[in-house]
Amino acid sequence: MLPTDPAKRLSFQRYVSDGDLVIVYERHDNMKAIKVCESSVLQNRFGVFKHSDWIGKPFGSKVFSNKGGFVYLLAPTPELWTLVLSHRTQILYIADISFVIMYLEIVPGCLVLESGTGSGSLTTSLARAVAPSGHVYTFDFHEQRAASAREDFERTGLSSLVTVGVRDIQGEGFPNEFTGKADSVFLDLPQPWLAIPSVGKMLKQDGILCSFSPCIEQVQRSCETLRSNFTDIRTFEVLIRTYEVREVKMNRFQGNEGGSIESLPCKRRQRSNEEINGLENSSPPVVMARPSSEARGHTGYLTFARLKCVL
């Protein structure tokens, strides 16, 4: 969890304070990030919620409105932040993010370079992975996007772990001050092959690069450039399949021998319907799981490569 403390550092404080950022959870597809202010209120379809009633409560609390409606106050973890942040660009989601952090071998204390920052979805998770002693240096060529991301990291208490710079990494490469110091580098660029020579200079011996590309043609050209100074080049496509779990009422006539009531002769169908109506109230609910009809498809390709060791 990432509530902010007065020093603007990563904090594991478990109670809501005035000035904290909280995730207000109404339902799984309706959440919003709100800064707590003692004199403010939140109004939604469930009623009016006073922020003063939230202060001092532990994160995860259920709070009630003047009408008896309720919401939950959740800590702004990177996972939840990814779901509520403003989309200034296309973002990476949880499946890709977790894969990136694992394959880049990011641990506390690492120095990570990123280009471009975009909406800051990945950056937030990178910051948690390197905390408390590591650092993420992220760059975006768009000055306004970089400024907005910097404000977001202030709100989530990550300003001591993340530095946002404005720079065209494709054209200029990473700053020379990071030469040979980066443990990992992440690229989300339209032409990543232009930045790969610079990445090779920034990485420590045996350091790892990851490049995110939405098109396979970008992957192919990047791999051609990687072959000169990198090894262990691999590309992945991460797909996620969500299942819906719910309680349903069933009866002993459903699913028998793969048939249905509609396929029975008329007299047997009438008798079956009467028996079902008699058993409807006594049938215990059954928990069923099935694939979601709105499964998220392809987001992009992740290409990883390790810098060759110079003997």
PDB file of N, CA, C and O in Angstrom, residues 5 45 82 87 93 100 147 210 214 218 303:
ATOM      1  N   ASP A   5       3.226   9.891   3.475  1.00  0.00           N
ATOM      2  CA  ASP A   5       3.500  10.436   4.806  1.00  0.00           C
ATOM      3  C   ASP A   5       4.063  11.847   4.634  1.00  0.00           C
ATOM      4  O   ASP A   5       4.293  12.289   3.508  1.00  0.00           O
ATOM      5  N   ARG A  45     -24.166   8.122  -6.102  1.00  0.00           N
ATOM      6  CA  ARG A  45     -25.526   7.572  -6.092  1.00  0.00           C
ATOM      7  C   ARG A  45     -25.891   6.955  -4.744  1.00  0.00           C
ATOM      8  O   ARG A  45     -27.069   6.725  -4.472  1.00  0.00           O
ATOM      9  N   THR A  82      -3.217   1.374 -11.344  1.00  0.00           N
ATOM     10  CA  THR A  82      -3.294   1.047 -12.766  1.00  0.00           C
ATOM     11  C   THR A  82      -4.732   1.079 -13.263  1.00  0.00           C
ATOM     12  O   THR A  82      -4.996   1.433 -14.417  1.00  0.00           O
ATOM     13  N   HIS A  87      -5.672   8.091 -18.315  1.00  0.00           N
ATOM     14  CA  HIS A  87      -4.991   7.508 -19.472  1.00  0.00           C
ATOM     15  C   HIS A  87      -4.529   8.605 -20.428  1.00  0.00           C
ATOM     16  O   HIS A  87      -5.252   9.022 -21.322  1.00  0.00           O
ATOM     17  N   TYR A  93      -1.032  -3.173 -18.414  1.00  0.00           N
ATOM     18  CA  TYR A  93      -1.890  -3.680 -17.345  1.00  0.00           C
ATOM     19  C   TYR A  93      -1.147  -4.715 -16.515  1.00  0.00           C
ATOM     20  O   TYR A  93       0.013  -5.047 -16.769  1.00  0.00           O
ATOM     21  N   VAL A 100       7.004  -8.235 -16.713  1.00  0.00           N
ATOM     22  CA  VAL A 100       8.169  -7.366 -16.947  1.00  0.00           C
ATOM     23  C   VAL A 100       9.068  -7.325 -15.716  1.00  0.00           C
ATOM     24  O   VAL A 100      10.295  -7.486 -15.807  1.00  0.00           O
ATOM     25  N   ALA A 147       5.158  16.280 -16.861  1.00  0.00           N
ATOM     26  CA  ALA A 147       4.723  17.084 -15.712  1.00  0.00           C
ATOM     27  C   ALA A 147       3.537  16.434 -15.003  1.00  0.00           C
ATOM     28  O   ALA A 147       3.480  16.400 -13.766  1.00  0.00           O
ATOM     29  N   CYS A 210      14.133  -4.682 -21.677  1.00  0.00           N
ATOM     30  CA  CYS A 210      12.810  -5.110 -22.141  1.00  0.00           C
ATOM     31  C   CYS A 210      12.248  -4.022 -23.036  1.00  0.00           C
ATOM     32  O   CYS A 210      12.294  -2.840 -22.695  1.00  0.00           O
ATOM     33  N   PRO A 214       3.638  -2.900 -29.851  1.00  0.00           N
ATOM     34  CA  PRO A 214       2.325  -3.436 -30.230  1.00  0.00           C
ATOM     35  C   PRO A 214       2.323  -4.218 -31.534  1.00  0.00           C
ATOM     36  O   PRO A 214       1.399  -4.992 -31.788  1.00  0.00           O
ATOM     37  N   GLN A 218       7.802  -4.224 -35.454  1.00  0.00           N
ATOM     38  CA  GLN A 218       8.710  -3.498 -34.558  1.00  0.00           C
ATOM     39  C   GLN A 218       9.617  -4.478 -33.812  1.00  0.00           C
ATOM     40  O   GLN A 218      10.803  -4.219 -33.620  1.00  0.00           O
ATOM     41  N   THR A 303       9.798  -7.979 -25.579  1.00  0.00           N
ATOM     42  CA  THR A 303      11.067  -8.550 -26.023  1.00  0.00           C
ATOM     43  C   THR A 303      12.123  -8.296 -24.951  1.00  0.00           C
ATOM     44  O   THR A 303      12.345  -7.154 -24.545  1.00  0.00           O
TER      45      THR A 303
END
